[in-house]
Amino acid sequence: MSSQIHKIYFLLLAVLLGCISCEWQFRFSDDEDNRMAVERYDRVQSLYLTTGDFSALQQMNTVYPMQTRTLIEDVLRIGKVNDPEINTKFLRFYQDSTLQSLISEAEQQYANMDDINQELTTAFEYLRENIPGMEVPQVYAQIGSLDQSIIVGNNTIGICLDKYLGSKHPLYQNPVYGYRQEQLKMMTRNYIVPDCVGFYLLSLYPMPLDKTMNQKERDIHIGKIQWVVNKALGRTVFHTVYTRLADRYMKNNANLTVDQMLRNNNYMDFQ
């Protein structure tokens, strides 16, 4: 009898351990599914633009066709991606010594983006919980030409690393670019994820086109989005009178969701 009890005990123990093991595995898989990682399109781009490697060009066109089209047509605006001469134009465009130095500096500073991946994961976990049905975008890195910081479209976010090399970067100090101090302080690594989240939210909750807006209404609209960015990141990135208005509004309307607040374009409610 005792032997039989021991057999049953060990059988139950084995089943219990198996269930725990399965649960751990499922949780691990869920975490893996939710984890975000920046696609390193910039590395393939850099390889082609610094060495002319034809296999890198092929990879840009076959593995990253949307990113390549966006870069050539919308960011650089040097022609159409199906232009027979576009590869030559593309390569020649980046032979400028300034752009070559940007490529080198960006690849050095962003050899590792684990911190950015982790913060993106945290931010979009918050957004998925608070904005039902929101699709999580694909995020990729590229090197532009000091024109744009974040490109949003087709459920993707493109990070232009050349705009995040640090506020004291010598190139940014050149008067020809006309960067103001308030712009320079945001051209750092710490602002990549806030900008990604902010511009993506703005694409989902754009300013209304069916009415004329004054500057204060525009500022309130941006303040609402920046308030959500602060919440998503768990740190105060943006601290303005308009983020404070959004914060007061949410405290006075505790039953409202983030989605409802962002959809409310009656700006008098926030004043």
mmCIF file of C-alpha atoms in Angstrom:
data_model
loop_
_atom_site.group_PDB
_atom_site.id
_atom_site.type_symbol
_atom_site.label_atom_id
_atom_site.label_comp_id
_atom_site.label_asym_id
_atom_site.label_seq_id
_atom_site.Cartn_x
_atom_site.Cartn_y
_atom_site.Cartn_z
ATOM 1 C CA MET A 1 0.000 0.000 0.000
ATOM 2 C CA SER A 2 2.777 2.352 0.941
ATOM 3 C CA SER A 3 4.555 1.580 -2.335
ATOM 4 C CA GLN A 4 1.401 2.394 -4.292
ATOM 5 C CA ILE A 5 0.986 5.717 -2.474
ATOM 6 C CA HIS A 6 4.585 6.597 -3.284
ATOM 7 C CA LYS A 7 3.984 5.825 -6.966
ATOM 8 C CA ILE A 8 0.893 8.043 -7.028
ATOM 9 C CA TYR A 9 2.799 10.800 -5.213
ATOM 10 C CA PHE A 10 5.658 10.769 -7.697
ATOM 11 C CA LEU A 11 3.211 10.637 -10.606
ATOM 12 C CA LEU A 12 1.379 13.700 -9.317
ATOM 13 C CA LEU A 13 4.686 15.451 -8.701
ATOM 14 C CA ALA A 14 5.798 14.730 -12.265
ATOM 15 C CA VAL A 15 2.517 16.061 -13.670
ATOM 16 C CA LEU A 16 2.758 19.173 -11.492
ATOM 17 C CA LEU A 17 6.324 19.870 -12.567
ATOM 18 C CA GLY A 18 5.335 19.323 -16.162
ATOM 19 C CA CYS A 19 2.520 21.841 -15.874
ATOM 20 C CA ILE A 20 4.800 24.390 -14.240
ATOM 21 C CA SER A 21 7.381 23.807 -16.952
ATOM 22 C CA CYS A 22 4.710 24.309 -19.642
ATOM 23 C CA GLU A 23 3.489 27.476 -17.955
ATOM 24 C CA TRP A 24 7.006 28.884 -17.820
ATOM 25 C CA GLN A 25 7.482 28.003 -21.462
ATOM 26 C CA PHE A 26 4.214 29.663 -22.457
ATOM 27 C CA ARG A 27 5.077 32.787 -20.517
ATOM 28 C CA PHE A 28 8.523 32.895 -22.074
ATOM 29 C CA SER A 29 6.994 32.530 -25.538
ATOM 30 C CA ASP A 30 4.528 35.333 -24.833
ATOM 31 C CA ASP A 31 7.372 37.571 -23.728
ATOM 32 C CA GLU A 32 9.275 36.713 -26.890
ATOM 33 C CA ASP A 33 6.241 37.543 -29.023
ATOM 34 C CA ASN A 34 5.798 40.922 -27.347
ATOM 35 C CA ARG A 35 9.456 41.885 -27.479
ATOM 36 C CA MET A 36 10.285 44.571 -30.017
ATOM 37 C CA ALA A 37 13.582 44.901 -31.851
ATOM 38 C CA VAL A 38 14.717 47.546 -34.304
ATOM 39 C CA GLU A 39 15.314 46.096 -37.761
ATOM 40 C CA ARG A 40 18.889 47.010 -38.712
ATOM 41 C CA TYR A 41 18.243 48.198 -42.256
ATOM 42 C CA ASP A 42 20.910 50.840 -41.592
ATOM 43 C CA ARG A 43 23.631 48.182 -41.538
ATOM 44 C CA VAL A 44 22.778 46.914 -45.003
ATOM 45 C CA GLN A 45 22.447 50.494 -46.234
ATOM 46 C CA SER A 46 25.815 51.412 -44.705
ATOM 47 C CA LEU A 47 27.546 48.428 -46.285
ATOM 48 C CA TYR A 48 26.358 49.399 -49.747
ATOM 49 C CA LEU A 49 27.038 53.115 -49.374
ATOM 50 C CA THR A 50 30.567 52.708 -48.023
ATOM 51 C CA THR A 51 31.788 49.768 -50.122
ATOM 52 C CA GLY A 52 29.421 49.551 -53.087
ATOM 53 C CA ASP A 53 28.778 45.901 -52.175
ATOM 54 C CA PHE A 54 26.286 44.630 -54.777
ATOM 55 C CA SER A 55 24.941 41.876 -52.481
ATOM 56 C CA ALA A 56 24.004 44.586 -49.947
ATOM 57 C CA LEU A 57 22.118 46.447 -52.668
ATOM 58 C CA GLN A 58 20.286 43.248 -53.578
ATOM 59 C CA GLN A 59 19.353 42.749 -49.931
ATOM 60 C CA MET A 60 18.043 46.318 -49.717
ATOM 61 C CA ASN A 61 15.804 45.708 -52.727
ATOM 62 C CA THR A 62 14.592 42.206 -51.877
ATOM 63 C CA VAL A 63 14.500 42.034 -48.066
ATOM 64 C CA TYR A 64 13.715 45.715 -47.431
ATOM 65 C CA PRO A 65 11.839 46.967 -50.532
ATOM 66 C CA MET A 66 9.448 49.236 -48.618
ATOM 67 C CA GLN A 67 12.234 50.793 -46.539
ATOM 68 C CA THR A 68 14.351 51.395 -49.654
ATOM 69 C CA ARG A 69 11.473 53.008 -51.533
ATOM 70 C CA THR A 70 10.662 55.239 -48.564
ATOM 71 C CA LEU A 71 14.300 56.276 -48.152
ATOM 72 C CA ILE A 72 14.893 57.069 -51.828
ATOM 73 C CA GLU A 73 11.535 58.633 -52.692
ATOM 74 C CA ASP A 74 10.317 60.233 -49.449
ATOM 75 C CA VAL A 75 13.394 60.948 -47.332
ATOM 76 C CA LEU A 76 16.140 61.731 -49.852
ATOM 77 C CA ARG A 77 13.791 62.580 -52.740
ATOM 78 C CA ILE A 78 16.361 61.753 -55.385
ATOM 79 C CA GLY A 79 14.034 59.964 -57.776
ATOM 80 C CA LYS A 80 11.830 56.922 -58.214
ATOM 81 C CA VAL A 81 13.000 53.532 -57.019
ATOM 82 C CA ASN A 82 12.283 52.005 -60.446
ATOM 83 C CA ASP A 83 14.481 54.536 -62.258
ATOM 84 C CA PRO A 84 17.187 52.525 -64.120
ATOM 85 C CA GLU A 85 19.817 54.967 -62.862
ATOM 86 C CA ILE A 86 18.592 55.177 -59.275
ATOM 87 C CA ASN A 87 21.264 52.896 -57.789
ATOM 88 C CA THR A 88 23.999 55.110 -59.234
ATOM 89 C CA LYS A 89 22.232 58.266 -58.025
ATOM 90 C CA PHE A 90 21.772 56.736 -54.589
ATOM 91 C CA LEU A 91 25.418 55.745 -54.254
ATOM 92 C CA ARG A 92 26.676 59.067 -55.618
ATOM 93 C CA PHE A 93 24.421 61.035 -53.246
ATOM 94 C CA TYR A 94 26.127 59.547 -50.197
ATOM 95 C CA GLN A 95 29.676 60.044 -51.458
ATOM 96 C CA ASP A 96 29.572 63.506 -49.899
ATOM 97 C CA SER A 97 32.176 63.559 -47.107
ATOM 98 C CA THR A 98 29.642 64.897 -44.587
ATOM 99 C CA LEU A 99 27.239 62.038 -45.231
ATOM 100 C CA GLN A 100 30.054 59.488 -45.118
ATOM 101 C CA SER A 101 31.034 60.777 -41.684
ATOM 102 C CA LEU A 102 27.388 60.564 -40.591
ATOM 103 C CA ILE A 103 27.241 56.923 -41.663
ATOM 104 C CA SER A 104 30.434 56.108 -39.750
ATOM 105 C CA GLU A 105 29.338 57.945 -36.609
ATOM 106 C CA ALA A 106 25.830 56.451 -36.628
ATOM 107 C CA GLU A 107 27.090 52.900 -37.004
ATOM 108 C CA GLN A 108 29.590 53.432 -34.194
ATOM 109 C CA GLN A 109 27.120 54.998 -31.742
ATOM 110 C CA TYR A 110 24.366 52.520 -32.521
ATOM 111 C CA ALA A 111 26.339 49.295 -32.771
ATOM 112 C CA ASN A 112 24.117 48.117 -29.929
ATOM 113 C CA MET A 113 20.465 49.127 -29.581
ATOM 114 C CA ASP A 114 19.385 46.782 -26.777
ATOM 115 C CA ASP A 115 18.342 49.673 -24.535
ATOM 116 C CA ILE A 116 16.167 51.117 -27.288
ATOM 117 C CA ASN A 117 14.609 47.712 -27.977
ATOM 118 C CA GLN A 118 13.736 47.316 -24.301
ATOM 119 C CA GLU A 119 12.185 50.767 -24.037
ATOM 120 C CA LEU A 120 10.172 50.213 -27.222
ATOM 121 C CA THR A 121 8.886 46.947 -25.771
ATOM 122 C CA THR A 122 7.841 48.637 -22.527
ATOM 123 C CA ALA A 123 6.162 51.551 -24.307
ATOM 124 C CA PHE A 124 4.171 49.465 -26.755
ATOM 125 C CA GLU A 125 3.079 47.036 -24.038
ATOM 126 C CA TYR A 126 1.477 50.038 -22.328
ATOM 127 C CA LEU A 127 -0.117 51.236 -25.560
ATOM 128 C CA ARG A 128 -1.527 47.802 -26.397
ATOM 129 C CA GLU A 129 -3.087 47.582 -22.949
ATOM 130 C CA ASN A 130 -4.614 51.055 -23.119
ATOM 131 C CA ILE A 131 -5.552 51.359 -26.799
ATOM 132 C CA PRO A 132 -7.589 48.268 -27.720
ATOM 133 C CA GLY A 133 -6.946 46.897 -31.183
ATOM 134 C CA MET A 134 -3.834 48.978 -31.788
ATOM 135 C CA GLU A 135 -1.402 47.312 -34.185
ATOM 136 C CA VAL A 136 2.222 47.220 -33.096
ATOM 137 C CA PRO A 137 4.370 48.683 -35.874
ATOM 138 C CA GLN A 138 7.591 47.359 -37.325
ATOM 139 C CA VAL A 139 10.482 49.632 -36.335
ATOM 140 C CA TYR A 140 13.645 49.966 -38.395
ATOM 141 C CA ALA A 141 16.750 52.147 -38.432
ATOM 142 C CA GLN A 142 18.163 53.987 -41.420
ATOM 143 C CA ILE A 143 20.570 56.824 -42.195
ATOM 144 C CA GLY A 144 19.076 59.870 -43.877
ATOM 145 C CA SER A 145 20.572 63.218 -44.743
ATOM 146 C CA LEU A 146 19.737 65.376 -41.699
ATOM 147 C CA ASP A 147 16.249 66.132 -43.014
ATOM 148 C CA GLN A 148 13.860 64.021 -40.946
ATOM 149 C CA SER A 149 13.980 62.232 -37.609
ATOM 150 C CA ILE A 150 11.127 59.711 -37.670
ATOM 151 C CA ILE A 151 9.221 58.380 -40.688
ATOM 152 C CA VAL A 152 5.803 56.816 -40.052
ATOM 153 C CA GLY A 153 3.731 54.963 -42.639
ATOM 154 C CA ASN A 154 2.358 51.539 -43.623
ATOM 155 C CA ASN A 155 2.410 50.499 -39.962
ATOM 156 C CA THR A 156 6.165 51.073 -39.787
ATOM 157 C CA ILE A 157 8.403 53.517 -37.949
ATOM 158 C CA GLY A 158 11.712 54.481 -39.509
ATOM 159 C CA ILE A 159 14.380 55.971 -37.229
ATOM 160 C CA CYS A 160 16.872 58.265 -38.965
ATOM 161 C CA LEU A 161 19.945 57.692 -36.813
ATOM 162 C CA ASP A 162 21.743 60.692 -38.316
ATOM 163 C CA LYS A 163 19.404 62.959 -36.298
ATOM 164 C CA TYR A 164 20.274 61.357 -32.947
ATOM 165 C CA LEU A 165 24.044 61.668 -32.661
ATOM 166 C CA GLY A 166 24.025 63.903 -29.580
ATOM 167 C CA SER A 167 23.262 67.562 -28.977
ATOM 168 C CA LYS A 168 26.958 68.465 -28.988
ATOM 169 C CA HIS A 169 27.801 66.698 -32.238
ATOM 170 C CA PRO A 170 30.090 69.066 -34.211
ATOM 171 C CA LEU A 171 28.046 68.794 -37.395
ATOM 172 C CA TYR A 172 24.899 69.962 -35.633
ATOM 173 C CA GLN A 173 26.686 73.126 -34.514
ATOM 174 C CA ASN A 174 27.185 74.262 -38.120
ATOM 175 C CA PRO A 175 25.040 77.403 -38.623
ATOM 176 C CA VAL A 176 24.107 76.228 -42.105
ATOM 177 C CA TYR A 177 21.672 73.718 -40.541
ATOM 178 C CA GLY A 178 20.092 76.322 -38.292
ATOM 179 C CA TYR A 179 19.330 74.018 -35.378
ATOM 180 C CA ARG A 180 17.943 75.851 -32.360
ATOM 181 C CA GLN A 181 18.920 74.900 -28.808
ATOM 182 C CA GLU A 182 15.524 73.351 -28.097
ATOM 183 C CA GLN A 183 15.988 71.161 -31.187
ATOM 184 C CA LEU A 184 19.525 70.161 -30.264
ATOM 185 C CA LYS A 185 18.552 68.893 -26.823
ATOM 186 C CA MET A 186 16.194 66.407 -28.489
ATOM 187 C CA MET A 187 18.764 65.095 -30.992
ATOM 188 C CA THR A 188 20.030 62.480 -28.571
ATOM 189 C CA ARG A 189 19.657 58.751 -27.996
ATOM 190 C CA ASN A 190 17.224 59.337 -25.113
ATOM 191 C CA TYR A 191 14.659 60.883 -27.448
ATOM 192 C CA ILE A 192 14.509 58.091 -30.030
ATOM 193 C CA VAL A 193 11.780 56.064 -28.345
ATOM 194 C CA PRO A 194 9.728 59.094 -27.213
ATOM 195 C CA ASP A 195 9.792 60.362 -30.799
ATOM 196 C CA CYS A 196 8.843 56.933 -32.174
ATOM 197 C CA VAL A 197 5.878 56.665 -29.825
ATOM 198 C CA GLY A 198 4.832 60.295 -30.268
ATOM 199 C CA PHE A 199 4.884 60.331 -34.065
ATOM 200 C CA TYR A 200 3.162 56.948 -34.228
ATOM 201 C CA LEU A 201 0.383 58.155 -31.921
ATOM 202 C CA LEU A 202 0.038 61.316 -33.990
ATOM 203 C CA SER A 203 -0.494 59.145 -37.076
ATOM 204 C CA LEU A 204 -3.279 57.292 -35.245
ATOM 205 C CA TYR A 205 -4.796 60.425 -33.678
ATOM 206 C CA PRO A 206 -4.084 63.244 -36.143
ATOM 207 C CA MET A 207 -5.221 66.801 -35.710
ATOM 208 C CA PRO A 208 -8.768 67.178 -37.071
ATOM 209 C CA LEU A 209 -9.007 68.413 -40.643
ATOM 210 C CA ASP A 210 -12.665 69.389 -40.466
ATOM 211 C CA LYS A 211 -12.086 72.607 -38.560
ATOM 212 C CA THR A 212 -9.642 75.483 -38.328
ATOM 213 C CA MET A 213 -7.408 75.192 -35.287
ATOM 214 C CA ASN A 214 -5.632 77.976 -33.455
ATOM 215 C CA GLN A 215 -2.143 77.536 -32.009
ATOM 216 C CA LYS A 216 -3.362 76.767 -28.501
ATOM 217 C CA GLU A 217 -5.570 73.948 -29.788
ATOM 218 C CA ARG A 218 -2.642 72.511 -31.708
ATOM 219 C CA ASP A 219 -0.501 72.703 -28.577
ATOM 220 C CA ILE A 220 -3.194 70.940 -26.530
ATOM 221 C CA HIS A 221 -3.417 68.183 -29.138
ATOM 222 C CA ILE A 222 0.340 67.608 -28.981
ATOM 223 C CA GLY A 223 0.231 67.879 -25.188
ATOM 224 C CA LYS A 224 -2.277 65.008 -25.027
ATOM 225 C CA ILE A 225 0.020 62.816 -27.092
ATOM 226 C CA GLN A 226 3.088 63.772 -25.077
ATOM 227 C CA TRP A 227 1.233 62.940 -21.859
ATOM 228 C CA VAL A 228 0.606 59.438 -23.197
ATOM 229 C CA VAL A 229 4.275 59.156 -24.221
ATOM 230 C CA ASN A 230 5.286 59.960 -20.639
ATOM 231 C CA LYS A 231 2.936 57.292 -19.315
ATOM 232 C CA ALA A 232 4.055 54.693 -21.851
ATOM 233 C CA LEU A 233 7.727 55.190 -21.021
ATOM 234 C CA GLY A 234 7.237 55.517 -17.280
ATOM 235 C CA ARG A 235 9.300 58.695 -17.177
ATOM 236 C CA THR A 236 8.671 62.386 -17.703
ATOM 237 C CA VAL A 237 10.139 63.142 -21.094
ATOM 238 C CA PHE A 238 7.849 66.057 -21.876
ATOM 239 C CA HIS A 239 6.919 68.553 -19.182
ATOM 240 C CA THR A 240 4.879 71.450 -20.545
ATOM 241 C CA VAL A 241 1.780 73.385 -19.597
ATOM 242 C CA TYR A 242 -0.109 71.247 -22.118
ATOM 243 C CA THR A 243 0.980 67.896 -20.671
ATOM 244 C CA ARG A 244 -0.156 69.255 -17.303
ATOM 245 C CA LEU A 245 -3.550 70.137 -18.809
ATOM 246 C CA ALA A 246 -3.878 66.584 -20.105
ATOM 247 C CA ASP A 247 -2.859 65.206 -16.717
ATOM 248 C CA ARG A 248 -5.456 67.339 -14.915
ATOM 249 C CA TYR A 249 -8.112 66.294 -17.417
ATOM 250 C CA MET A 250 -7.410 62.602 -16.849
ATOM 251 C CA LYS A 251 -7.428 63.012 -13.067
ATOM 252 C CA ASN A 252 -10.791 64.766 -13.281
ATOM 253 C CA ASN A 253 -12.135 62.054 -15.587
ATOM 254 C CA ALA A 254 -10.740 58.885 -14.062
ATOM 255 C CA ASN A 255 -13.335 56.739 -15.843
ATOM 256 C CA LEU A 256 -12.007 57.674 -19.293
ATOM 257 C CA THR A 257 -9.565 55.503 -21.227
ATOM 258 C CA VAL A 258 -6.429 56.755 -22.946
ATOM 259 C CA ASP A 259 -8.109 56.107 -26.284
ATOM 260 C CA GLN A 260 -11.127 58.232 -25.328
ATOM 261 C CA MET A 261 -8.908 61.080 -24.166
ATOM 262 C CA LEU A 262 -6.913 61.058 -27.406
ATOM 263 C CA ARG A 263 -10.111 61.023 -29.470
ATOM 264 C CA ASN A 264 -11.585 63.995 -27.637
ATOM 265 C CA ASN A 265 -10.890 66.950 -29.917
ATOM 266 C CA ASN A 266 -13.117 69.325 -27.981
ATOM 267 C CA TYR A 267 -10.128 71.290 -26.733
ATOM 268 C CA MET A 268 -12.199 73.467 -24.395
ATOM 269 C CA ASP A 269 -12.473 70.413 -22.141
ATOM 270 C CA PHE A 270 -8.748 70.643 -21.448
ATOM 271 C CA GLN A 271 -8.532 74.340 -20.610
#
